[in-house]
CSV table of N, CA and C in Angstrom, one decimal:
chain,number,residue,atom,x,y,z
A,3,MET,N,35.2,-41.2,-21.3
A,3,MET,CA,34.8,-41.6,-22.5
A,3,MET,C,34.6,-40.2,-23.1
A,4,ALA,N,33.8,-39.3,-22.3
A,4,ALA,CA,33.1,-37.9,-23.1
A,4,ALA,C,34.3,-37.0,-23.6
A,5,LYS,N,35.1,-37.7,-23.1
A,5,LYS,CA,36.0,-36.0,-23.1
A,5,LYS,C,36.3,-37.0,-24.8
A,6,THR,N,36.3,-38.1,-25.2
A,6,THR,CA,37.4,-38.3,-26.2
A,6,THR,C,36.3,-38.6,-27.3
A,7,VAL,N,34.9,-39.4,-27.1
A,7,VAL,CA,34.2,-39.1,-28.2
A,7,VAL,C,34.0,-38.1,-29.2
A,8,LYS,N,33.6,-38.9,-30.9
A,8,LYS,CA,34.2,-37.9,-31.1
A,8,LYS,C,32.8,-38.5,-32.5
A,9,GLY,N,32.2,-37.3,-33.3
A,9,GLY,CA,31.8,-38.1,-35.0
A,9,GLY,C,30.3,-38.3,-34.0
A,10,ARG,N,29.8,-39.9,-34.6
A,10,ARG,CA,28.5,-40.3,-34.5
A,10,ARG,C,28.3,-40.7,-32.5
A,11,ALA,N,29.6,-41.3,-32.1
A,11,ALA,CA,29.8,-41.9,-31.1
A,11,ALA,C,29.8,-40.5,-30.0
A,12,ALA,N,30.0,-39.2,-30.5
A,12,ALA,CA,29.7,-38.3,-29.3
A,12,ALA,C,27.8,-37.8,-29.7
A,13,VAL,N,27.3,-38.1,-30.9
A,13,VAL,CA,25.7,-37.9,-30.7
A,13,VAL,C,25.1,-39.0,-30.3
A,14,GLN,N,26.0,-40.0,-30.1
A,14,GLN,CA,25.2,-40.7,-29.3
A,14,GLN,C,25.0,-40.9,-28.2
A,15,LEU,N,25.8,-40.7,-27.5
A,15,LEU,CA,26.4,-39.9,-26.0
A,15,LEU,C,25.2,-39.3,-25.4
A,16,ILE,N,25.0,-38.2,-26.8
A,16,ILE,CA,24.3,-37.0,-26.2
A,16,ILE,C,22.9,-37.8,-26.0
A,17,ALA,N,22.3,-38.0,-27.0
A,17,ALA,CA,21.2,-38.6,-27.1
A,17,ALA,C,20.9,-39.4,-25.9
A,18,ASP,N,22.0,-40.6,-25.2
A,18,ASP,CA,22.3,-41.5,-24.3
A,18,ASP,C,21.7,-40.3,-23.0
A,19,ALA,N,22.4,-39.5,-22.9
A,19,ALA,CA,22.6,-39.0,-21.9
A,19,ALA,C,21.0,-37.8,-21.4
A,20,THR,N,20.9,-37.8,-22.6
A,20,THR,CA,19.6,-36.4,-22.8
A,20,THR,C,18.2,-37.4,-22.2
A,21,THR,N,18.1,-38.1,-23.0
A,21,THR,CA,16.6,-39.3,-22.5
A,21,THR,C,16.9,-40.3,-21.6
A,22,ARG,N,18.0,-40.3,-20.9
A,22,ARG,CA,17.9,-41.2,-19.9
A,22,ARG,C,17.2,-40.9,-18.4
A,23,PRO,N,16.5,-42.0,-18.5
A,23,PRO,CA,15.2,-41.3,-16.8
A,23,PRO,C,16.3,-40.8,-15.9
A,24,GLY,N,16.2,-40.3,-15.2
A,24,GLY,CA,16.5,-40.2,-14.0
A,24,GLY,C,17.8,-39.0,-14.1
A,25,LEU,N,18.6,-38.8,-15.2
A,25,LEU,CA,19.8,-38.3,-15.7
A,25,LEU,C,18.9,-36.6,-15.4
A,26,PHE,N,19.5,-35.9,-14.9
A,26,PHE,CA,19.4,-34.8,-14.9
A,26,PHE,C,20.2,-33.3,-15.7
A,27,ALA,N,21.6,-34.1,-14.9
A,27,ALA,CA,22.9,-32.9,-15.5
A,27,ALA,C,23.6,-33.7,-16.3
A,28,PHE,N,23.2,-32.9,-17.1
A,28,PHE,CA,23.9,-33.4,-18.4
A,28,PHE,C,25.1,-31.6,-18.9
A,29,GLY,N,24.8,-30.9,-18.4
A,29,GLY,CA,25.2,-29.3,-18.4
A,29,GLY,C,26.4,-29.2,-19.3
A,30,GLU,N,27.0,-30.8,-18.2
A,30,GLU,CA,28.7,-30.8,-18.2
A,30,GLU,C,29.6,-31.3,-19.4
A,31,LEU,N,28.4,-32.0,-19.6
A,31,LEU,CA,28.9,-32.6,-21.4
A,31,LEU,C,29.3,-32.0,-22.7
A,32,LEU,N,27.5,-30.8,-22.5
A,32,LEU,CA,27.5,-30.6,-23.6
A,32,LEU,C,28.7,-29.3,-23.7
A,33,ASP,N,29.2,-28.9,-21.9
A,33,ASP,CA,30.4,-28.0,-22.1
A,33,ASP,C,31.4,-29.0,-22.9
A,34,MET,N,32.1,-30.0,-23.0
A,34,MET,CA,32.8,-30.5,-23.1
A,34,MET,C,33.3,-29.7,-25.1
A,35,PRO,N,34.1,-29.3,-25.0
A,35,PRO,CA,35.1,-28.3,-26.1
A,35,PRO,C,34.1,-29.8,-27.9
A,36,ASN,N,35.0,-31.0,-27.6
A,36,ASN,CA,34.6,-32.4,-28.4
A,36,ASN,C,32.6,-32.1,-28.9
A,37,ILE,N,32.1,-32.0,-27.7
A,37,ILE,CA,31.1,-32.6,-27.9
A,37,ILE,C,30.1,-31.3,-28.5
A,38,GLN,N,30.9,-29.5,-27.7
A,38,GLN,CA,30.4,-28.6,-28.6
A,38,GLN,C,30.8,-28.3,-30.1
A,39,ALA,N,31.8,-29.0,-30.4
A,39,ALA,CA,31.9,-29.2,-32.3
A,39,ALA,C,31.3,-30.1,-32.8
A,40,ILE,N,30.8,-30.7,-32.1
A,40,ILE,CA,29.5,-31.6,-33.1
A,40,ILE,C,28.0,-30.6,-33.4
A,41,LEU,N,28.0,-30.1,-32.0
A,41,LEU,CA,26.6,-28.9,-31.9
A,41,LEU,C,27.0,-27.6,-31.9
A,42,PRO,N,27.5,-26.9,-33.0
A,42,PRO,CA,28.1,-25.6,-32.7
A,42,PRO,C,26.7,-24.6,-32.5
A,43,TYR,N,26.8,-24.2,-31.3
A,43,TYR,CA,25.2,-23.3,-30.7
A,43,TYR,C,25.4,-22.5,-31.7
A,44,ASP,N,26.7,-21.5,-32.1
A,44,ASP,CA,26.5,-20.2,-32.9
A,44,ASP,C,25.8,-20.8,-33.7
A,45,VAL,N,26.1,-22.0,-34.7
A,45,VAL,CA,25.3,-22.3,-35.6
A,45,VAL,C,23.5,-22.2,-35.3
A,46,LEU,N,23.5,-23.1,-34.6
A,46,LEU,CA,21.8,-23.2,-34.0
A,46,LEU,C,21.3,-21.7,-33.6
A,47,ILE,N,21.9,-21.2,-33.0
A,47,ILE,CA,21.5,-20.1,-32.4
A,47,ILE,C,20.9,-18.9,-33.6
A,48,THR,N,21.3,-19.3,-34.4
A,48,THR,CA,21.3,-18.5,-35.5
A,48,THR,C,20.4,-18.7,-36.7
A,49,GLN,N,20.2,-20.4,-36.9
A,49,GLN,CA,19.1,-21.1,-37.6
A,49,GLN,C,17.9,-21.3,-37.2
A,50,LEU,N,17.6,-21.3,-35.7
A,50,LEU,CA,16.7,-21.3,-34.7
A,50,LEU,C,16.4,-19.9,-34.3
A,51,ASP,N,16.5,-18.9,-35.3
A,51,ASP,CA,16.2,-17.8,-34.4
A,51,ASP,C,16.2,-17.8,-32.8
A,52,VAL,N,16.5,-17.7,-31.9
A,52,VAL,CA,17.0,-17.5,-30.2
A,52,VAL,C,17.5,-17.1,-30.5
A,53,SER,N,17.9,-16.3,-29.0
A,53,SER,CA,18.7,-15.2,-28.8
A,53,SER,C,20.1,-15.8,-27.9
A,54,ASN,N,19.7,-16.7,-27.0
A,54,ASN,CA,20.9,-17.4,-26.5
A,54,ASN,C,21.0,-18.2,-25.9
A,55,VAL,N,21.6,-18.8,-25.5
A,55,VAL,CA,22.0,-20.1,-25.2
A,55,VAL,C,21.3,-20.9,-24.2
A,56,ARG,N,20.3,-20.1,-23.2
A,56,ARG,CA,19.5,-20.5,-22.7
A,56,ARG,C,18.1,-20.9,-23.5
A,57,GLU,N,17.6,-20.3,-23.9
A,57,GLU,CA,16.6,-20.4,-25.0
A,57,GLU,C,16.6,-21.7,-26.3
A,58,LEU,N,18.2,-21.8,-26.6
A,58,LEU,CA,17.9,-23.0,-27.0
A,58,LEU,C,18.4,-24.4,-26.7
A,59,GLU,N,18.9,-24.4,-25.2
A,59,GLU,CA,18.6,-25.5,-24.1
A,59,GLU,C,17.2,-26.0,-23.9
A,60,ASP,N,16.3,-24.6,-23.7
A,60,ASP,CA,15.2,-24.9,-23.2
A,60,ASP,C,14.2,-25.6,-24.6
A,61,LEU,N,15.0,-25.1,-25.9
A,61,LEU,CA,14.1,-25.1,-27.0
A,61,LEU,C,14.2,-26.8,-27.6
A,62,LEU,N,15.7,-27.0,-27.4
A,62,LEU,CA,16.4,-28.3,-27.6
A,62,LEU,C,15.7,-29.9,-26.7
A,63,ILE,N,15.6,-29.0,-25.6
A,63,ILE,CA,15.1,-29.7,-24.8
A,63,ILE,C,13.8,-30.4,-24.1
A,64,ASN,N,13.2,-28.8,-24.8
A,64,ASN,CA,11.1,-29.0,-24.4
A,64,ASN,C,11.0,-29.9,-25.9
A,65,ASP,N,11.3,-29.2,-26.8
A,65,ASP,CA,11.0,-29.5,-28.1
A,65,ASP,C,11.3,-30.4,-29.5
A,66,CYS,N,12.6,-31.1,-28.6
A,66,CYS,CA,13.0,-31.5,-29.9
A,66,CYS,C,13.4,-32.7,-29.0
A,67,MET,N,13.9,-33.5,-27.5
A,67,MET,CA,14.1,-34.2,-27.3
A,67,MET,C,13.1,-35.5,-26.3
A,68,TYR,N,12.2,-34.5,-25.8
A,68,TYR,CA,11.2,-35.4,-25.4
A,68,TYR,C,10.5,-34.2,-24.7
A,69,THR,N,9.3,-34.7,-24.1
A,69,THR,CA,8.9,-33.8,-23.7
A,69,THR,C,8.5,-34.4,-21.7
A,70,VAL,N,8.8,-32.2,-20.9
A,70,VAL,CA,8.9,-32.9,-19.6
A,70,VAL,C,8.3,-32.3,-18.8
A,71,HIS,N,7.3,-33.9,-17.7
A,71,HIS,CA,6.6,-33.5,-16.9
A,71,HIS,C,6.9,-33.7,-16.1
A,72,TYR,N,8.4,-33.9,-15.3
A,72,TYR,CA,8.6,-33.2,-14.6
A,72,TYR,C,10.1,-33.8,-14.3
A,73,ALA,N,10.6,-33.0,-13.5
A,73,ALA,CA,12.0,-32.4,-13.8
A,73,ALA,C,12.9,-32.1,-12.3
A,74,ALA,N,13.5,-33.3,-11.7
A,74,ALA,CA,13.8,-33.3,-10.3
A,74,ALA,C,14.8,-31.5,-10.3
A,75,GLY,N,15.7,-31.2,-11.1
A,75,GLY,CA,16.2,-30.4,-11.5
A,75,GLY,C,17.2,-30.3,-12.3
A,76,ARG,N,17.7,-28.5,-13.1
A,76,ARG,CA,18.3,-28.7,-14.3
A,76,ARG,C,20.0,-28.3,-13.8
A,77,ASP,N,20.8,-29.2,-14.8
A,77,ASP,CA,21.9,-28.9,-14.9
A,77,ASP,C,22.6,-29.0,-13.2
A,78,ILE,N,22.5,-29.4,-12.3
A,78,ILE,CA,23.1,-29.3,-11.1
A,78,ILE,C,24.0,-30.2,-11.1
A,79,ARG,N,25.2,-28.9,-10.8
A,79,ARG,CA,26.6,-30.1,-10.5
A,79,ARG,C,26.6,-30.4,-9.1
A,80,PRO,N,27.9,-31.1,-9.0
A,80,PRO,CA,28.3,-31.6,-7.5
A,80,PRO,C,28.6,-30.2,-6.3
A,81,GLY,N,27.8,-30.0,-5.2
A,81,GLY,CA,28.6,-29.3,-4.4
A,81,GLY,C,27.4,-28.1,-4.4
A,82,GLN,N,26.2,-28.1,-5.7
A,82,GLN,CA,25.4,-27.0,-5.6
A,82,GLN,C,23.7,-27.0,-4.9
A,83,LEU,N,24.0,-28.7,-5.1
A,83,LEU,CA,22.7,-28.8,-3.9
A,83,LEU,C,22.1,-27.9,-2.6
A,84,ASP,N,23.7,-28.6,-1.8
A,84,ASP,CA,23.2,-27.3,-0.5
A,84,ASP,C,23.2,-25.4,-0.9
A,85,SER,N,23.8,-25.1,-1.7
A,85,SER,CA,23.3,-24.0,-1.9
A,85,SER,C,22.2,-23.5,-2.1
A,86,MET,N,21.8,-24.6,-3.0
A,86,MET,CA,19.9,-24.0,-3.4
A,86,MET,C,19.5,-24.9,-1.9
A,87,LEU,N,19.8,-25.7,-1.7
A,87,LEU,CA,18.6,-26.0,-0.8
A,87,LEU,C,19.1,-24.4,0.6
A,88,LYS,N,19.8,-23.6,0.3
A,88,LYS,CA,19.8,-22.7,1.6
A,88,LYS,C,19.3,-22.2,0.6
A,89,VAL,N,19.0,-21.6,-1.0
A,89,VAL,CA,18.2,-20.3,-1.1
A,89,VAL,C,16.6,-20.6,-0.8
A,90,LEU,N,16.7,-21.9,-1.8
A,90,LEU,CA,15.6,-22.5,-1.1
A,90,LEU,C,14.5,-22.0,0.1
A,91,ASN,N,15.3,-22.6,1.2
A,91,ASN,CA,14.8,-22.4,2.4
A,91,ASN,C,14.4,-21.1,3.0
A,92,ASP,N,15.4,-20.4,2.5
A,92,ASP,CA,15.2,-18.8,2.4
A,92,ASP,C,14.0,-18.6,2.3
A,93,TRP,N,13.7,-19.2,0.7
A,93,TRP,CA,12.7,-18.1,0.3
A,93,TRP,C,11.4,-18.5,0.8
A,94,VAL,N,11.6,-19.9,1.8
A,94,VAL,CA,10.6,-20.6,2.3
A,94,VAL,C,10.2,-19.2,3.6
A,95,LYS,N,11.5,-19.3,4.4
A,95,LYS,CA,11.0,-18.7,5.5
A,95,LYS,C,10.4,-17.3,5.6
A,96,THR,N,11.1,-16.2,4.2
A,96,THR,CA,10.6,-15.3,4.2
A,96,THR,C,9.0,-15.4,3.6
A,97,SER,N,8.6,-16.6,2.8
A,97,SER,CA,7.2,-16.8,2.7
A,97,SER,C,6.3,-16.7,3.3
A,98,GLU,N,6.7,-17.6,4.6
A,98,GLU,CA,6.0,-17.6,5.6
A,98,GLU,C,6.1,-16.4,6.5
A,99,GLU,N,7.0,-15.9,6.9
A,99,GLU,CA,6.3,-14.5,7.1
A,99,GLU,C,5.9,-13.4,6.3
A,100,LEU,N,5.8,-12.8,5.5
A,100,LEU,CA,5.0,-12.9,4.8
A,100,LEU,C,3.6,-13.2,5.0
A,101,MET,N,3.5,-14.7,4.8
A,101,MET,CA,2.0,-15.0,4.8
A,101,MET,C,1.9,-14.4,6.5
A,102,GLN,N,2.3,-14.5,7.8
A,102,GLN,CA,1.9,-14.5,9.3
A,102,GLN,C,1.6,-12.8,8.6
A,103,ASN,N,2.2,-11.7,8.1
A,103,ASN,CA,2.2,-10.3,7.6
A,103,ASN,C,1.0,-10.3,7.2
A,104,VAL,N,0.5,-10.9,6.6
A,104,VAL,CA,-0.7,-10.8,5.7
A,104,VAL,C,-1.8,-11.3,6.6
A,105,GLU,N,-1.9,-12.0,7.4
A,105,GLU,CA,-2.7,-12.4,8.0
A,105,GLU,C,-3.0,-11.7,9.5
A,106,GLN,N,-1.7,-11.1,9.6
A,106,GLN,CA,-2.2,-10.0,10.9
A,106,GLN,C,-2.9,-9.3,10.3
A,107,LYS,N,-2.6,-8.7,9.1
A,107,LYS,CA,-3.0,-7.6,8.7
A,107,LYS,C,-5.1,-7.6,8.2
A,108,VAL,N,-5.1,-9.0,7.8
A,108,VAL,CA,-6.5,-9.2,7.2
A,108,VAL,C,-7.2,-9.4,9.2
A,109,MET,N,-6.6,-9.9,9.5
A,109,MET,CA,-6.9,-10.3,11.6
A,109,MET,C,-7.5,-8.3,11.7
A,110,TRP,N,-6.2,-7.7,11.5
A,110,TRP,CA,-6.0,-6.1,12.0
A,110,TRP,C,-7.4,-5.6,11.5
A,111,ALA,N,-8.0,-6.0,10.4
A,111,ALA,CA,-8.8,-5.0,9.5
A,111,ALA,C,-10.0,-5.9,9.6
A,112,GLY,N,-10.2,-7.3,9.9
A,112,GLY,CA,-11.8,-7.8,11.0
A,112,GLY,C,-12.1,-7.4,11.7
A,113,ASN,N,-11.3,-7.2,12.5
A,113,ASN,CA,-11.5,-6.3,13.7
A,113,ASN,C,-12.2,-5.0,13.5
A,114,MET,N,-11.5,-3.7,12.9
A,114,MET,CA,-11.5,-2.8,12.6
A,114,MET,C,-13.1,-2.6,12.2
A,115,VAL,N,-13.4,-3.3,11.2
A,115,VAL,CA,-15.1,-3.8,10.9
A,115,VAL,C,-15.6,-4.0,11.6
A,116,GLU,N,-15.6,-4.9,12.9
A,116,GLU,CA,-16.5,-5.5,13.5
A,116,GLU,C,-16.6,-4.2,14.8
A,117,GLU,N,-15.3,-3.2,14.8
A,117,GLU,CA,-15.3,-2.2,16.0
A,117,GLU,C,-16.3,-0.9,15.0
A,118,HIS,N,-16.6,-0.8,13.4
A,118,HIS,CA,-16.7,0.3,13.2
A,118,HIS,C,-18.2,-0.5,13.2
A,119,ASN,N,-19.0,-1.4,12.8
A,119,ASN,CA,-19.8,-1.8,13.3
A,119,ASN,C,-20.8,-1.9,14.3
A,120,GLU,N,-19.7,-1.9,15.4
A,120,GLU,CA,-21.0,-1.8,16.9
A,120,GLU,C,-20.6,-0.2,17.1
A,121,ARG,N,-20.2,0.2,16.6
A,121,ARG,CA,-20.2,1.9,17.0
A,121,ARG,C,-21.3,2.6,16.3
A,122,LYS,N,-21.4,1.8,14.7
A,122,LYS,CA,-22.3,2.0,14.0
A,122,LYS,C,-23.8,1.5,14.7
A,123,LYS,N,-24.0,0.7,15.4
A,123,LYS,CA,-25.2,0.4,16.1
A,123,LYS,C,-25.3,1.0,17.5
A,124,GLN,N,-24.2,1.3,17.6
A,124,GLN,CA,-24.2,2.4,19.4
A,124,GLN,C,-24.8,3.3,19.6
A,125,ILE,N,-24.3,3.8,17.5
A,125,ILE,CA,-25.3,5.6,17.4
A,125,ILE,C,-26.6,5.3,16.9
A,126,GLU,N,-26.9,4.6,16.6
A,126,GLU,CA,-28.2,3.9,15.7
A,126,GLU,C,-28.8,4.3,16.8
A,127,ALA,N,-28.4,3.1,17.8
A,127,ALA,CA,-29.4,2.9,19.3
A,127,ALA,C,-29.3,4.5,19.9
A,128,GLN,N,-28.2,5.4,19.8
A,128,GLN,CA,-28.4,6.7,20.9
A,128,GLN,C,-30.0,7.6,20.0
A,129,ILE,N,-29.4,7.5,18.8
A,129,ILE,CA,-30.6,7.8,17.9
A,129,ILE,C,-32.1,7.8,18.3
A,130,GLU,N,-31.9,6.5,18.3
A,130,GLU,CA,-33.8,6.0,18.2
A,130,GLU,C,-34.0,6.2,19.9
A,131,GLU,N,-33.1,6.5,20.8
A,131,GLU,CA,-33.3,6.9,22.2
A,131,GLU,C,-34.1,7.8,21.8
A,132,THR,N,-33.2,9.1,21.4
A,132,THR,CA,-32.9,10.4,21.7
A,132,THR,C,-34.4,10.7,20.8
A,133,LYS,N,-34.8,10.0,19.4
A,133,LYS,CA,-36.4,10.0,19.1
A,133,LYS,C,-37.3,10.2,20.2
A,134,LYS,N,-37.3,9.0,20.9
A,134,LYS,CA,-38.1,8.6,22.0
A,134,LYS,C,-38.1,10.1,23.0
A,135,THR,N,-37.1,10.3,23.0
A,135,THR,CA,-37.2,11.9,24.2
A,135,THR,C,-37.6,12.8,23.7
A,136,ILE,N,-37.4,13.1,22.2
A,136,ILE,CA,-38.1,14.4,21.9
A,136,ILE,C,-39.4,14.4,22.0
A,137,LYS,N,-40.4,15.5,22.4
A,137,LYS,CA,-41.8,15.2,22.5
A,137,LYS,C,-42.3,16.2,22.0
A,138,PRO,N,-42.9,16.2,20.7
A,138,PRO,CA,-43.9,17.3,20.2
A,138,PRO,C,-44.4,18.6,20.4
A,139,ASP,N,-44.0,19.6,20.8
A,139,ASP,CA,-43.7,20.5,21.1
A,139,ASP,C,-45.5,21.4,20.9
A,140,PRO,N,-46.8,21.3,21.6
A,140,PRO,CA,-47.8,21.3,21.5
A,140,PRO,C,-47.9,22.9,20.1
A,141,GLU,N,-47.7,24.5,21.3
A,141,GLU,CA,-47.2,25.3,20.1
A,141,GLU,C,-46.8,25.1,19.2
A,142,PHE,N,-46.0,24.4,19.0
A,142,PHE,CA,-45.2,24.7,17.5
A,142,PHE,C,-46.1,23.9,16.8
A,143,ARG,N,-46.9,23.0,17.0
A,143,ARG,CA,-47.8,22.6,16.2
A,143,ARG,C,-49.0,23.0,16.2
A,144,GLY,N,-49.5,24.0,17.1
A,144,GLY,CA,-50.6,25.1,16.9
A,144,GLY,C,-50.5,26.1,15.8
A,145,ALA,N,-49.0,26.4,15.7
A,145,ALA,CA,-48.8,27.3,15.1
A,145,ALA,C,-48.7,26.7,13.5
A,146,GLN,N,-48.1,25.3,13.7
A,146,GLN,CA,-48.5,25.2,11.5
A,146,GLN,C,-50.0,25.3,11.6
A,147,GLU,N,-51.1,25.2,12.8
A,147,GLU,CA,-52.0,24.8,11.9
A,147,GLU,C,-52.4,26.0,11.9
A,148,SER,N,-52.1,26.8,12.7
A,148,SER,CA,-52.9,28.2,12.2
A,148,SER,C,-52.3,29.2,11.2
A,149,ILE,N,-50.7,28.7,10.6
A,149,ILE,CA,-50.7,28.7,9.4
A,149,ILE,C,-52.0,28.6,8.0
A,150,TYR,N,-51.9,27.4,8.3
A,150,TYR,CA,-52.4,26.8,6.9
A,150,TYR,C,-54.2,27.1,7.5
A,151,ILE,N,-54.5,27.6,8.7
A,151,ILE,CA,-56.1,28.4,8.5
A,151,ILE,C,-56.4,30.3,8.2
A,152,ASP,N,-55.2,30.5,8.6
A,152,ASP,CA,-54.5,31.6,8.2
A,152,ASP,C,-54.9,32.0,6.1
A,153,ALA,N,-54.6,30.7,5.7
A,153,ALA,CA,-54.5,30.6,4.5
A,153,ALA,C,-55.2,30.9,3.5
A,154,ASP,N,-56.8,30.6,4.7
A,154,ASP,CA,-58.0,30.7,4.2
A,154,ASP,C,-58.4,31.9,4.1
A,155,ILE,N,-57.4,32.7,4.5
A,155,ILE,CA,-58.9,34.4,5.2
A,155,ILE,C,-58.0,35.2,4.0
A,156,PRO,N,-58.8,36.1,3.6
A,156,PRO,CA,-58.6,36.9,1.4
A,156,PRO,C,-57.4,37.4,2.8
A,157,MET,N,-56.4,38.2,2.4
A,157,MET,CA,-55.4,39.0,2.5
A,157,MET,C,-55.8,40.2,2.2
A,158,GLU,N,-55.1,41.4,2.8
A,158,GLU,CA,-55.9,42.7,2.8
A,158,GLU,C,-55.2,43.3,1.4
A,159,GLU,N,-56.0,44.2,0.9
A,159,GLU,CA,-55.3,44.6,-0.6
A,159,GLU,C,-54.6,46.2,0.1
A,160,ASP,N,-53.5,45.9,-0.8
A,160,ASP,CA,-52.6,47.6,-0.7
A,160,ASP,C,-53.2,48.6,-1.3
A,161,ARG,N,-52.3,49.7,-1.7
A,161,ARG,CA,-53.0,50.7,-2.2
A,161,ARG,C,-53.0,50.1,-3.8
A,162,SER,N,-52.3,49.8,-4.6
A,162,SER,CA,-52.0,49.5,-5.8
A,162,SER,C,-53.4,49.0,-6.0
A,163,GLY,N,-54.1,48.3,-5.6
A,163,GLY,CA,-55.0,47.9,-5.9
A,163,GLY,C,-54.5,46.0,-5.9
A,164,GLY,N,-53.6,45.4,-5.7
A,164,GLY,CA,-53.3,44.1,-5.8
A,164,GLY,C,-52.9,43.9,-4.3
A,165,ARG,N,-52.9,42.8,-4.0
A,165,ARG,CA,-52.7,41.7,-2.7
A,165,ARG,C,-51.5,42.4,-1.8
A,166,SER,N,-51.9,42.6,-0.5
A,166,SER,CA,-50.2,42.4,-0.1
A,166,SER,C,-49.1,41.0,0.2
A,167,LYS,N,-48.1,41.6,-0.3
A,167,LYS,CA,-47.2,40.2,0.2
A,167,LYS,C,-47.4,39.7,1.7
């Protein structure tokens, strides 16, 4: 029927095909020469200022005919479903592998942070232990006090009349 319809009947067939719930593959219909004769894509592309057929079809489907809230597929021809499923399954497998790799990297980074924090605690504990084992040297402390005591004693004058350094 689609091969022989023309004029208003073809327009009605297109409207029925594109608005029927559950019918998602109407690309073959739009590819027929008698249908393209009533929908001259070249004229529509120019008049609607779109750059290619895909943009034109998106405009017609999304903006002119109905709003798409959910679509099971677009222009899937018989025999394409198996190859599409293979591509999607490959994508899922690759995504899962990437996710495992990311999870491993996150675990490694977490382990490195834990090791770093543990090493930091060990070093800080060693520093505290070393501080406890260091005893003040009484002679050194006495030397510091004598410096301050000597500062109160007047310095000898040098020959030029000033204080010695």
